[in-house]
Amino acid sequence: MFDLRKLLNIQDLTYETVLITLILTALHTVFIFQTQLLYALYRSCHEQVYWNSVIQFTRFCEFLMVAIMASSGTGVIGVAAGIAFARLCGVIYLSIKSKTRIPLLKELVTDRSLKLSKPLLSAGFGFMLMPLVQALNIQGFVWLVGYLISPTASATLNIFRVYSRVIFQVGDIIRRALWPELTESYTSCDFKRFNKLLLKSIVGVVGVGLVFSIISYFLADYIIPLWTLGEVHADMSIIGLLIIVSFFGAIRYVVFTAATAINQHTPLVIAELLINISAIAILFYLEEVSLLKVGVTLLIIEVILAILVFSKTKSIAQTITNK
């Protein structure tokens, strides 16, 4: 029988435990997909703030379930079941509330609406791929390091990436605020406002991201040992690389909003998926892999994606300017 423990480089857990944990984690991912689908409904009726409030509370509940399950000694199965249950409750709640907060919901199941939705299938496919791409970029490299180097190196990389991605979260906050505004500007043919909002958001994320990047770099040597109770010490060369990756990623993510706002994102998402798969495959077949090489690879990926996204956004800006 194929042993998942060997693939994941986990020898302290039984095969059954690993299998059940993976199934529960997969269910949690499916529930995340459902919340993203519901987000489209809420955003269409300008209820994205309410959706975001529910999701943030759901994430807090997931964190709470991790703490409760871990402290109660239920093991990894209990933790995986806890976060899956918390996310499921969020999906159920948003689904129930959608009946009262989204008045257009009944019209979405008519024959006419289904015909109108066919052109949106490509965009929907792109949105469906987004969580997969993000998971591959984050967890794919963590798995690779765990498999090729050691679980300790994998945990170290994960800690460094979580710390450095604070800058990326800044970009995500700006993106979430920008997205509905760009869509509204585009659909109302206010292209001047579209370009102005996008430009101001780019300037904003560059400025704020730069400040956060500098602060994060100089505090890393203090925060990471404090966070891990002295078990992990900051490797400043790797931390620096990952902070640069997150900085460029935050800018790219905001610029990418121009494409997502008008449903022209799918080719970029597919390209990102293929680039990440290729990078993982190349590293897998290298004779020697180190955390530094993984950091350099992530930076190369980000530069390539930035070029693609900026090129697409420039094309969009030129097109709507000529209208």
PDB file of C-alpha atoms in Angstrom:
ATOM      1  CA  MET A   1       0.000   0.000   0.000  1.00  0.00           C
ATOM      2  CA  PHE A   2       1.207   3.515  -0.839  1.00  0.00           C
ATOM      3  CA  ASP A   3       2.424   5.098   2.402  1.00  0.00           C
ATOM      4  CA  LEU A   4       1.449   8.754   2.767  1.00  0.00           C
ATOM      5  CA  ARG A   5       3.805   9.078   5.717  1.00  0.00           C
ATOM      6  CA  LYS A   6       6.816   8.565   3.459  1.00  0.00           C
ATOM      7  CA  LEU A   7       5.538  11.135   0.941  1.00  0.00           C
ATOM      8  CA  LEU A   8       4.977  13.738   3.679  1.00  0.00           C
ATOM      9  CA  ASN A   9       8.076  12.699   5.632  1.00  0.00           C
ATOM     10  CA  ILE A  10       5.977  12.066   8.764  1.00  0.00           C
ATOM     11  CA  GLN A  11       7.037   8.944  10.620  1.00  0.00           C
ATOM     12  CA  ASP A  12       5.520   9.559  14.059  1.00  0.00           C
ATOM     13  CA  LEU A  13       1.894   9.209  12.907  1.00  0.00           C
ATOM     14  CA  THR A  14       0.074   6.094  11.733  1.00  0.00           C
ATOM     15  CA  TYR A  15      -1.072   5.746   8.161  1.00  0.00           C
ATOM     16  CA  GLU A  16      -4.733   5.935   9.246  1.00  0.00           C
ATOM     17  CA  THR A  17      -4.120   9.148  11.208  1.00  0.00           C
ATOM     18  CA  VAL A  18      -2.416  10.829   8.246  1.00  0.00           C
ATOM     19  CA  LEU A  19      -5.181   9.712   5.871  1.00  0.00           C
ATOM     20  CA  ILE A  20      -8.039  10.955   8.093  1.00  0.00           C
ATOM     21  CA  THR A  21      -6.228  14.248   8.708  1.00  0.00           C
ATOM     22  CA  LEU A  22      -5.751  14.799   4.982  1.00  0.00           C
ATOM     23  CA  ILE A  23      -9.432  14.061   4.312  1.00  0.00           C
ATOM     24  CA  LEU A  24     -10.528  16.554   6.980  1.00  0.00           C
ATOM     25  CA  THR A  25      -8.080  19.137   5.651  1.00  0.00           C
ATOM     26  CA  ALA A  26      -9.439  18.593   2.132  1.00  0.00           C
ATOM     27  CA  LEU A  27     -12.975  19.142   3.437  1.00  0.00           C
ATOM     28  CA  HIS A  28     -11.829  22.365   5.064  1.00  0.00           C
ATOM     29  CA  THR A  29     -10.462  23.487   1.677  1.00  0.00           C
ATOM     30  CA  VAL A  30     -13.796  22.639   0.009  1.00  0.00           C
ATOM     31  CA  PHE A  31     -15.611  24.751   2.616  1.00  0.00           C
ATOM     32  CA  ILE A  32     -13.225  27.626   1.846  1.00  0.00           C
ATOM     33  CA  PHE A  33     -14.214  27.324  -1.826  1.00  0.00           C
ATOM     34  CA  GLN A  34     -17.861  27.631  -0.773  1.00  0.00           C
ATOM     35  CA  THR A  35     -17.209  30.792   1.226  1.00  0.00           C
ATOM     36  CA  GLN A  36     -15.515  32.329  -1.810  1.00  0.00           C
ATOM     37  CA  LEU A  37     -18.526  31.479  -3.981  1.00  0.00           C
ATOM     38  CA  LEU A  38     -20.783  33.100  -1.402  1.00  0.00           C
ATOM     39  CA  TYR A  39     -18.513  36.151  -1.452  1.00  0.00           C
ATOM     40  CA  ALA A  40     -19.447  36.722  -5.097  1.00  0.00           C
ATOM     41  CA  LEU A  41     -23.133  36.808  -4.131  1.00  0.00           C
ATOM     42  CA  TYR A  42     -22.606  39.178  -1.229  1.00  0.00           C
ATOM     43  CA  ARG A  43     -20.346  41.468  -3.251  1.00  0.00           C
ATOM     44  CA  SER A  44     -22.904  41.691  -6.050  1.00  0.00           C
ATOM     45  CA  CYS A  45     -25.323  43.300  -3.578  1.00  0.00           C
ATOM     46  CA  HIS A  46     -22.700  45.477  -1.844  1.00  0.00           C
ATOM     47  CA  GLU A  47     -22.727  43.218   1.228  1.00  0.00           C
ATOM     48  CA  GLN A  48     -19.018  42.341   1.090  1.00  0.00           C
ATOM     49  CA  VAL A  49     -18.356  44.096   4.417  1.00  0.00           C
ATOM     50  CA  TYR A  50     -20.860  41.804   6.160  1.00  0.00           C
ATOM     51  CA  TRP A  51     -19.314  38.745   4.478  1.00  0.00           C
ATOM     52  CA  ASN A  52     -15.846  39.825   5.542  1.00  0.00           C
ATOM     53  CA  SER A  53     -16.993  40.303   9.150  1.00  0.00           C
ATOM     54  CA  VAL A  54     -18.431  36.774   9.244  1.00  0.00           C
ATOM     55  CA  ILE A  55     -15.291  35.286   7.671  1.00  0.00           C
ATOM     56  CA  GLN A  56     -12.996  37.066  10.131  1.00  0.00           C
ATOM     57  CA  PHE A  57     -15.082  35.713  13.008  1.00  0.00           C
ATOM     58  CA  THR A  58     -14.968  32.257  11.401  1.00  0.00           C
ATOM     59  CA  ARG A  59     -11.171  32.428  11.230  1.00  0.00           C
ATOM     60  CA  PHE A  60     -11.103  33.394  14.901  1.00  0.00           C
ATOM     61  CA  CYS A  61     -13.270  30.356  15.665  1.00  0.00           C
ATOM     62  CA  GLU A  62     -10.872  28.170  13.673  1.00  0.00           C
ATOM     63  CA  PHE A  63      -7.968  29.465  15.756  1.00  0.00           C
ATOM     64  CA  LEU A  64     -10.031  28.859  18.905  1.00  0.00           C
ATOM     65  CA  MET A  65     -10.796  25.284  17.823  1.00  0.00           C
ATOM     66  CA  VAL A  66      -7.083  24.641  17.236  1.00  0.00           C
ATOM     67  CA  ALA A  67      -6.303  25.865  20.750  1.00  0.00           C
ATOM     68  CA  ILE A  68      -9.119  23.830  22.330  1.00  0.00           C
ATOM     69  CA  MET A  69      -8.419  20.611  20.430  1.00  0.00           C
ATOM     70  CA  ALA A  70      -4.655  20.816  20.864  1.00  0.00           C
ATOM     71  CA  SER A  71      -4.917  21.463  24.605  1.00  0.00           C
ATOM     72  CA  SER A  72      -7.468  18.678  25.083  1.00  0.00           C
ATOM     73  CA  GLY A  73      -5.108  16.064  23.642  1.00  0.00           C
ATOM     74  CA  THR A  74      -7.226  15.060  20.631  1.00  0.00           C
ATOM     75  CA  GLY A  75      -4.199  15.106  18.331  1.00  0.00           C
ATOM     76  CA  VAL A  76      -3.966  16.213  14.720  1.00  0.00           C
ATOM     77  CA  ILE A  77      -7.287  14.558  13.825  1.00  0.00           C
ATOM     78  CA  GLY A  78      -9.100  16.604  16.458  1.00  0.00           C
ATOM     79  CA  VAL A  79      -7.418  19.815  15.290  1.00  0.00           C
ATOM     80  CA  ALA A  80      -8.267  19.137  11.625  1.00  0.00           C
ATOM     81  CA  ALA A  81     -11.852  18.252  12.535  1.00  0.00           C
ATOM     82  CA  GLY A  82     -12.150  21.409  14.656  1.00  0.00           C
ATOM     83  CA  ILE A  83     -11.106  23.835  11.912  1.00  0.00           C
ATOM     84  CA  ALA A  84     -13.249  22.011   9.329  1.00  0.00           C
ATOM     85  CA  PHE A  85     -16.277  22.230  11.650  1.00  0.00           C
ATOM     86  CA  ALA A  86     -15.708  25.941  12.324  1.00  0.00           C
ATOM     87  CA  ARG A  87     -15.479  26.712   8.606  1.00  0.00           C
ATOM     88  CA  LEU A  88     -18.578  24.602   7.885  1.00  0.00           C
ATOM     89  CA  CYS A  89     -20.538  26.624  10.458  1.00  0.00           C
ATOM     90  CA  GLY A  90     -19.441  29.799   8.679  1.00  0.00           C
ATOM     91  CA  VAL A  91     -20.617  28.438   5.316  1.00  0.00           C
ATOM     92  CA  ILE A  92     -23.993  27.388   6.748  1.00  0.00           C
ATOM     93  CA  TYR A  93     -24.505  30.766   8.430  1.00  0.00           C
ATOM     94  CA  LEU A  94     -23.639  32.740   5.277  1.00  0.00           C
ATOM     95  CA  SER A  95     -25.907  30.488   3.211  1.00  0.00           C
ATOM     96  CA  ILE A  96     -28.839  31.039   5.562  1.00  0.00           C
ATOM     97  CA  LYS A  97     -28.311  34.799   5.787  1.00  0.00           C
ATOM     98  CA  SER A  98     -28.000  35.086   2.009  1.00  0.00           C
ATOM     99  CA  LYS A  99     -31.750  34.461   1.705  1.00  0.00           C
ATOM    100  CA  THR A 100     -32.501  37.704   3.529  1.00  0.00           C
ATOM    101  CA  ARG A 101     -29.489  39.846   2.641  1.00  0.00           C
ATOM    102  CA  ILE A 102     -29.367  39.046  -1.094  1.00  0.00           C
ATOM    103  CA  PRO A 103     -32.753  39.863  -2.679  1.00  0.00           C
ATOM    104  CA  LEU A 104     -31.599  38.853  -6.175  1.00  0.00           C
ATOM    105  CA  LEU A 105     -30.839  35.281  -5.099  1.00  0.00           C
ATOM    106  CA  LYS A 106     -34.180  33.866  -6.334  1.00  0.00           C
ATOM    107  CA  GLU A 107     -33.630  35.334  -9.793  1.00  0.00           C
ATOM    108  CA  LEU A 108     -30.262  33.620 -10.162  1.00  0.00           C
ATOM    109  CA  VAL A 109     -31.827  30.187 -10.744  1.00  0.00           C
ATOM    110  CA  THR A 110     -34.063  31.171 -13.682  1.00  0.00           C
ATOM    111  CA  ASP A 111     -33.410  29.952 -17.236  1.00  0.00           C
ATOM    112  CA  ARG A 112     -32.616  33.475 -18.356  1.00  0.00           C
ATOM    113  CA  SER A 113     -30.029  34.015 -15.626  1.00  0.00           C
ATOM    114  CA  LEU A 114     -28.395  30.679 -16.409  1.00  0.00           C
ATOM    115  CA  LYS A 115     -27.995  31.707 -20.055  1.00  0.00           C
ATOM    116  CA  LEU A 116     -26.498  35.015 -18.993  1.00  0.00           C
ATOM    117  CA  SER A 117     -24.071  33.245 -16.667  1.00  0.00           C
ATOM    118  CA  LYS A 118     -22.459  31.111 -19.397  1.00  0.00           C
ATOM    119  CA  PRO A 119     -19.936  33.834 -20.363  1.00  0.00           C
ATOM    120  CA  LEU A 120     -18.884  33.937 -16.707  1.00  0.00           C
ATOM    121  CA  LEU A 121     -17.794  30.286 -16.616  1.00  0.00           C
ATOM    122  CA  SER A 122     -14.221  31.135 -17.606  1.00  0.00           C
ATOM    123  CA  ALA A 123     -13.963  33.781 -14.890  1.00  0.00           C
ATOM    124  CA  GLY A 124     -15.540  31.389 -12.388  1.00  0.00           C
ATOM    125  CA  PHE A 125     -12.968  28.748 -13.274  1.00  0.00           C
ATOM    126  CA  GLY A 126     -10.214  31.282 -12.605  1.00  0.00           C
ATOM    127  CA  PHE A 127     -11.666  32.181  -9.226  1.00  0.00           C
ATOM    128  CA  MET A 128     -11.952  28.487  -8.380  1.00  0.00           C
ATOM    129  CA  LEU A 129      -8.251  27.999  -9.162  1.00  0.00           C
ATOM    130  CA  MET A 130      -7.103  30.895  -6.943  1.00  0.00           C
ATOM    131  CA  PRO A 131      -7.202  29.026  -3.587  1.00  0.00           C
ATOM    132  CA  LEU A 132      -5.456  26.066  -5.210  1.00  0.00           C
ATOM    133  CA  VAL A 133      -2.677  28.294  -6.534  1.00  0.00           C
ATOM    134  CA  GLN A 134      -2.238  30.003  -3.166  1.00  0.00           C
ATOM    135  CA  ALA A 135      -2.139  26.662  -1.357  1.00  0.00           C
ATOM    136  CA  LEU A 136       0.410  25.330  -3.841  1.00  0.00           C
ATOM    137  CA  ASN A 137       2.623  28.399  -3.479  1.00  0.00           C
ATOM    138  CA  ILE A 138       2.539  28.296   0.318  1.00  0.00           C
ATOM    139  CA  GLN A 139       2.173  24.637   1.295  1.00  0.00           C
ATOM    140  CA  GLY A 140       3.753  23.141  -1.818  1.00  0.00           C
ATOM    141  CA  PHE A 141       7.187  24.498  -0.980  1.00  0.00           C
ATOM    142  CA  VAL A 142       6.761  23.676   2.710  1.00  0.00           C
ATOM    143  CA  TRP A 143       6.012  20.053   1.755  1.00  0.00           C
ATOM    144  CA  LEU A 144       8.963  19.989  -0.654  1.00  0.00           C
ATOM    145  CA  VAL A 145      11.382  21.166   2.033  1.00  0.00           C
ATOM    146  CA  GLY A 146       9.963  18.634   4.489  1.00  0.00           C
ATOM    147  CA  TYR A 147      10.332  15.833   1.969  1.00  0.00           C
ATOM    148  CA  LEU A 148      13.795  16.709   0.637  1.00  0.00           C
ATOM    149  CA  ILE A 149      15.463  18.180   3.715  1.00  0.00           C
ATOM    150  CA  SER A 150      13.672  17.498   7.016  1.00  0.00           C
ATOM    151  CA  PRO A 151      10.457  18.234   8.927  1.00  0.00           C
ATOM    152  CA  THR A 152      12.459  20.676  11.049  1.00  0.00           C
ATOM    153  CA  ALA A 153      13.521  22.651   7.975  1.00  0.00           C
ATOM    154  CA  SER A 154       9.912  22.578   6.770  1.00  0.00           C
ATOM    155  CA  ALA A 155       8.664  23.998  10.074  1.00  0.00           C
ATOM    156  CA  THR A 156      11.376  26.677   9.970  1.00  0.00           C
ATOM    157  CA  LEU A 157      10.419  27.732   6.439  1.00  0.00           C
ATOM    158  CA  ASN A 158       6.766  27.851   7.450  1.00  0.00           C
ATOM    159  CA  ILE A 159       7.568  30.116  10.408  1.00  0.00           C
ATOM    160  CA  PHE A 160       9.665  32.438   8.239  1.00  0.00           C
ATOM    161  CA  ARG A 161       6.964  32.649   5.570  1.00  0.00           C
ATOM    162  CA  VAL A 162       4.169  33.321   8.071  1.00  0.00           C
ATOM    163  CA  TYR A 163       6.266  36.106   9.589  1.00  0.00           C
ATOM    164  CA  SER A 164       7.214  37.669   6.252  1.00  0.00           C
ATOM    165  CA  ARG A 165       3.687  37.457   4.793  1.00  0.00           C
ATOM    166  CA  VAL A 166       2.466  40.176   7.148  1.00  0.00           C
ATOM    167  CA  ILE A 167       3.396  42.570   4.331  1.00  0.00           C
ATOM    168  CA  PHE A 168       1.365  40.496   1.888  1.00  0.00           C
ATOM    169  CA  GLN A 169      -1.675  40.768   4.168  1.00  0.00           C
ATOM    170  CA  VAL A 170      -1.428  44.561   3.899  1.00  0.00           C
ATOM    171  CA  GLY A 171      -1.792  44.209   0.142  1.00  0.00           C
ATOM    172  CA  ASP A 172      -4.740  41.856   0.607  1.00  0.00           C
ATOM    173  CA  ILE A 173      -6.554  44.420   2.786  1.00  0.00           C
ATOM    174  CA  ILE A 174      -6.086  47.108   0.129  1.00  0.00           C
ATOM    175  CA  ARG A 175      -7.150  44.660  -2.594  1.00  0.00           C
ATOM    176  CA  ARG A 176     -10.400  43.751  -0.846  1.00  0.00           C
ATOM    177  CA  ALA A 177     -11.323  47.417  -0.496  1.00  0.00           C
ATOM    178  CA  LEU A 178     -10.287  48.211  -4.075  1.00  0.00           C
ATOM    179  CA  TRP A 179     -11.972  45.296  -5.858  1.00  0.00           C
ATOM    180  CA  PRO A 180     -15.678  46.331  -5.646  1.00  0.00           C
ATOM    181  CA  GLU A 181     -14.788  49.960  -6.380  1.00  0.00           C
ATOM    182  CA  LEU A 182     -12.960  49.028  -9.585  1.00  0.00           C
ATOM    183  CA  THR A 183     -15.844  46.809 -10.691  1.00  0.00           C
ATOM    184  CA  GLU A 184     -18.356  49.582 -10.077  1.00  0.00           C
ATOM    185  CA  SER A 185     -16.199  52.111 -11.944  1.00  0.00           C
ATOM    186  CA  TYR A 186     -15.801  49.756 -14.908  1.00  0.00           C
ATOM    187  CA  THR A 187     -19.482  48.831 -15.179  1.00  0.00           C
ATOM    188  CA  SER A 188     -20.515  52.492 -14.929  1.00  0.00           C
ATOM    189  CA  CYS A 189     -17.921  53.379 -17.628  1.00  0.00           C
ATOM    190  CA  ASP A 190     -16.115  55.733 -15.265  1.00  0.00           C
ATOM    191  CA  PHE A 191     -12.707  54.718 -16.613  1.00  0.00           C
ATOM    192  CA  LYS A 192     -10.956  57.814 -15.310  1.00  0.00           C
ATOM    193  CA  ARG A 193     -11.938  56.837 -11.759  1.00  0.00           C
ATOM    194  CA  PHE A 194     -10.877  53.226 -12.488  1.00  0.00           C
ATOM    195  CA  ASN A 195      -7.324  54.264 -13.402  1.00  0.00           C
ATOM    196  CA  LYS A 196      -7.138  56.809 -10.586  1.00  0.00           C
ATOM    197  CA  LEU A 197      -8.197  54.284  -7.916  1.00  0.00           C
ATOM    198  CA  LEU A 198      -5.745  51.697  -9.205  1.00  0.00           C
ATOM    199  CA  LEU A 199      -2.834  54.152  -9.296  1.00  0.00           C
ATOM    200  CA  LYS A 200      -3.515  55.459  -5.784  1.00  0.00           C
ATOM    201  CA  SER A 201      -3.794  51.900  -4.455  1.00  0.00           C
ATOM    202  CA  ILE A 202      -0.446  50.955  -6.010  1.00  0.00           C
ATOM    203  CA  VAL A 203       1.223  54.014  -4.476  1.00  0.00           C
ATOM    204  CA  GLY A 204      -0.394  53.187  -1.139  1.00  0.00           C
ATOM    205  CA  VAL A 205       0.698  49.550  -1.054  1.00  0.00           C
ATOM    206  CA  VAL A 206       4.249  50.492  -2.108  1.00  0.00           C
ATOM    207  CA  GLY A 207       4.530  53.059   0.686  1.00  0.00           C
ATOM    208  CA  VAL A 208       2.926  51.002   3.454  1.00  0.00           C
ATOM    209  CA  GLY A 209       4.607  47.801   2.273  1.00  0.00           C
ATOM    210  CA  LEU A 210       8.025  49.434   2.289  1.00  0.00           C
ATOM    211  CA  VAL A 211       7.546  50.616   5.885  1.00  0.00           C
ATOM    212  CA  PHE A 212       6.333  47.194   7.016  1.00  0.00           C
ATOM    213  CA  SER A 213       9.181  45.471   5.154  1.00  0.00           C
ATOM    214  CA  ILE A 214      11.870  47.543   6.866  1.00  0.00           C
ATOM    215  CA  ILE A 215      10.282  47.136  10.304  1.00  0.00           C
ATOM    216  CA  SER A 216       9.761  43.394   9.797  1.00  0.00           C
ATOM    217  CA  TYR A 217      13.374  42.859   8.753  1.00  0.00           C
ATOM    218  CA  PHE A 218      14.928  44.662  11.707  1.00  0.00           C
ATOM    219  CA  LEU A 219      12.559  43.079  14.245  1.00  0.00           C
ATOM    220  CA  ALA A 220      12.877  39.530  12.890  1.00  0.00           C
ATOM    221  CA  ASP A 221      15.931  38.678  14.994  1.00  0.00           C
ATOM    222  CA  TYR A 222      13.918  39.567  18.107  1.00  0.00           C
ATOM    223  CA  ILE A 223      10.360  38.467  17.277  1.00  0.00           C
ATOM    224  CA  ILE A 224      11.013  35.005  15.802  1.00  0.00           C
ATOM    225  CA  PRO A 225      13.009  33.652  18.808  1.00  0.00           C
ATOM    226  CA  LEU A 226      10.395  35.194  21.111  1.00  0.00           C
ATOM    227  CA  TRP A 227       7.550  33.705  19.078  1.00  0.00           C
ATOM    228  CA  THR A 228       9.092  30.212  19.020  1.00  0.00           C
ATOM    229  CA  LEU A 229      10.341  30.324  22.640  1.00  0.00           C
ATOM    230  CA  GLY A 230      13.936  30.276  21.437  1.00  0.00           C
ATOM    231  CA  GLU A 231      13.531  27.116  19.342  1.00  0.00           C
ATOM    232  CA  VAL A 232      14.023  28.930  16.011  1.00  0.00           C
ATOM    233  CA  HIS A 233      16.485  31.732  15.304  1.00  0.00           C
ATOM    234  CA  ALA A 234      16.086  34.135  12.396  1.00  0.00           C
ATOM    235  CA  ASP A 235      18.287  33.478   9.374  1.00  0.00           C
ATOM    236  CA  MET A 236      18.430  37.053   8.125  1.00  0.00           C
ATOM    237  CA  SER A 237      19.417  36.146   4.561  1.00  0.00           C
ATOM    238  CA  ILE A 238      16.348  33.920   4.149  1.00  0.00           C
ATOM    239  CA  ILE A 239      14.100  36.310   6.081  1.00  0.00           C
ATOM    240  CA  GLY A 240      15.273  39.168   3.866  1.00  0.00           C
ATOM    241  CA  LEU A 241      14.520  37.196   0.705  1.00  0.00           C
ATOM    242  CA  LEU A 242      11.043  36.223   1.912  1.00  0.00           C
ATOM    243  CA  ILE A 243      10.250  39.801   2.945  1.00  0.00           C
ATOM    244  CA  ILE A 244      11.206  40.986  -0.564  1.00  0.00           C
ATOM    245  CA  VAL A 245       9.010  38.220  -2.010  1.00  0.00           C
ATOM    246  CA  SER A 246       6.065  39.353   0.126  1.00  0.00           C
ATOM    247  CA  PHE A 247       6.676  43.015  -0.722  1.00  0.00           C
ATOM    248  CA  PHE A 248       6.549  42.359  -4.468  1.00  0.00           C
ATOM    249  CA  GLY A 249       3.669  39.936  -3.919  1.00  0.00           C
ATOM    250  CA  ALA A 250       1.614  42.598  -2.128  1.00  0.00           C
ATOM    251  CA  ILE A 251       2.148  45.048  -4.999  1.00  0.00           C
ATOM    252  CA  ARG A 252       1.363  42.384  -7.601  1.00  0.00           C
ATOM    253  CA  TYR A 253      -1.785  41.346  -5.759  1.00  0.00           C
ATOM    254  CA  VAL A 254      -3.118  44.920  -5.762  1.00  0.00           C
ATOM    255  CA  VAL A 255      -2.282  45.399  -9.456  1.00  0.00           C
ATOM    256  CA  PHE A 256      -3.888  42.012 -10.180  1.00  0.00           C
ATOM    257  CA  THR A 257      -7.182  43.440  -8.856  1.00  0.00           C
ATOM    258  CA  ALA A 258      -7.628  45.322 -12.131  1.00  0.00           C
ATOM    259  CA  ALA A 259      -7.960  41.993 -13.944  1.00  0.00           C
ATOM    260  CA  THR A 260     -10.140  40.285 -11.322  1.00  0.00           C
ATOM    261  CA  ALA A 261     -12.481  43.286 -11.123  1.00  0.00           C
ATOM    262  CA  ILE A 262     -13.430  42.907 -14.800  1.00  0.00           C
ATOM    263  CA  ASN A 263     -13.168  39.093 -15.054  1.00  0.00           C
ATOM    264  CA  GLN A 264      -9.967  38.984 -17.133  1.00  0.00           C
ATOM    265  CA  HIS A 265      -7.885  37.131 -14.564  1.00  0.00           C
ATOM    266  CA  THR A 266      -8.162  33.479 -15.634  1.00  0.00           C
ATOM    267  CA  PRO A 267      -5.102  33.353 -17.981  1.00  0.00           C
ATOM    268  CA  LEU A 268      -2.969  34.927 -15.229  1.00  0.00           C
ATOM    269  CA  VAL A 269      -4.184  32.409 -12.646  1.00  0.00           C
ATOM    270  CA  ILE A 270      -3.446  29.492 -14.984  1.00  0.00           C
ATOM    271  CA  ALA A 271       0.018  30.922 -15.664  1.00  0.00           C
ATOM    272  CA  GLU A 272       0.673  31.244 -11.926  1.00  0.00           C
ATOM    273  CA  LEU A 273      -0.425  27.638 -11.391  1.00  0.00           C
ATOM    274  CA  LEU A 274       1.892  26.323 -14.110  1.00  0.00           C
ATOM    275  CA  ILE A 275       4.832  28.433 -12.917  1.00  0.00           C
ATOM    276  CA  ASN A 276       4.491  27.145  -9.341  1.00  0.00           C
ATOM    277  CA  ILE A 277       4.185  23.521 -10.478  1.00  0.00           C
ATOM    278  CA  SER A 278       7.252  23.920 -12.702  1.00  0.00           C
ATOM    279  CA  ALA A 279       9.284  25.507  -9.901  1.00  0.00           C
ATOM    280  CA  ILE A 280       8.418  22.736  -7.446  1.00  0.00           C
ATOM    281  CA  ALA A 281       9.249  20.092 -10.065  1.00  0.00           C
ATOM    282  CA  ILE A 282      12.640  21.693 -10.824  1.00  0.00           C
ATOM    283  CA  LEU A 283      13.562  21.910  -7.134  1.00  0.00           C
ATOM    284  CA  PHE A 284      12.419  18.321  -6.626  1.00  0.00           C
ATOM    285  CA  TYR A 285      14.952  17.041  -9.143  1.00  0.00           C
ATOM    286  CA  LEU A 286      17.871  19.166  -7.955  1.00  0.00           C
ATOM    287  CA  GLU A 287      20.658  17.254  -6.248  1.00  0.00           C
ATOM    288  CA  GLU A 288      20.799  19.637  -3.283  1.00  0.00           C
ATOM    289  CA  VAL A 289      17.998  21.832  -1.945  1.00  0.00           C
ATOM    290  CA  SER A 290      18.388  24.439   0.791  1.00  0.00           C
ATOM    291  CA  LEU A 291      16.104  27.041   2.338  1.00  0.00           C
ATOM    292  CA  LEU A 292      18.114  29.729   0.582  1.00  0.00           C
ATOM    293  CA  LYS A 293      17.504  28.098  -2.825  1.00  0.00           C
ATOM    294  CA  VAL A 294      13.787  27.882  -2.036  1.00  0.00           C
ATOM    295  CA  GLY A 295      13.790  31.588  -1.128  1.00  0.00           C
ATOM    296  CA  VAL A 296      15.526  32.504  -4.396  1.00  0.00           C
ATOM    297  CA  THR A 297      13.038  30.352  -6.319  1.00  0.00           C
ATOM    298  CA  LEU A 298      10.093  32.120  -4.675  1.00  0.00           C
ATOM    299  CA  LEU A 299      11.610  35.480  -5.593  1.00  0.00           C
ATOM    300  CA  ILE A 300      12.085  34.415  -9.243  1.00  0.00           C
ATOM    301  CA  ILE A 301       8.458  33.247  -9.333  1.00  0.00           C
ATOM    302  CA  GLU A 302       7.280  36.578  -7.957  1.00  0.00           C
ATOM    303  CA  VAL A 303       9.310  38.576 -10.499  1.00  0.00           C
ATOM    304  CA  ILE A 304       7.925  36.529 -13.411  1.00  0.00           C
ATOM    305  CA  LEU A 305       4.359  36.885 -12.130  1.00  0.00           C
ATOM    306  CA  ALA A 306       4.839  40.622 -11.563  1.00  0.00           C
ATOM    307  CA  ILE A 307       5.933  41.070 -15.185  1.00  0.00           C
ATOM    308  CA  LEU A 308       2.871  39.150 -16.439  1.00  0.00           C
ATOM    309  CA  VAL A 309       0.428  41.000 -14.175  1.00  0.00           C
ATOM    310  CA  PHE A 310       1.820  44.462 -14.900  1.00  0.00           C
ATOM    311  CA  SER A 311       1.766  43.710 -18.634  1.00  0.00           C
ATOM    312  CA  LYS A 312      -1.889  42.618 -18.459  1.00  0.00           C
ATOM    313  CA  THR A 313      -2.883  45.608 -16.322  1.00  0.00           C
ATOM    314  CA  LYS A 314      -1.126  48.006 -18.698  1.00  0.00           C
ATOM    315  CA  SER A 315      -3.116  46.475 -21.543  1.00  0.00           C
ATOM    316  CA  ILE A 316      -6.362  46.895 -19.588  1.00  0.00           C
ATOM    317  CA  ALA A 317      -5.552  50.517 -18.728  1.00  0.00           C
ATOM    318  CA  GLN A 318      -4.749  51.360 -22.350  1.00  0.00           C
ATOM    319  CA  THR A 319      -7.936  49.661 -23.583  1.00  0.00           C
ATOM    320  CA  ILE A 320     -10.290  51.494 -21.231  1.00  0.00           C
ATOM    321  CA  THR A 321      -8.490  54.794 -21.809  1.00  0.00           C
ATOM    322  CA  ASN A 322      -9.212  54.558 -25.520  1.00  0.00           C
ATOM    323  CA  LYS A 323     -12.917  53.895 -24.937  1.00  0.00           C
TER     324      LYS A 323
END
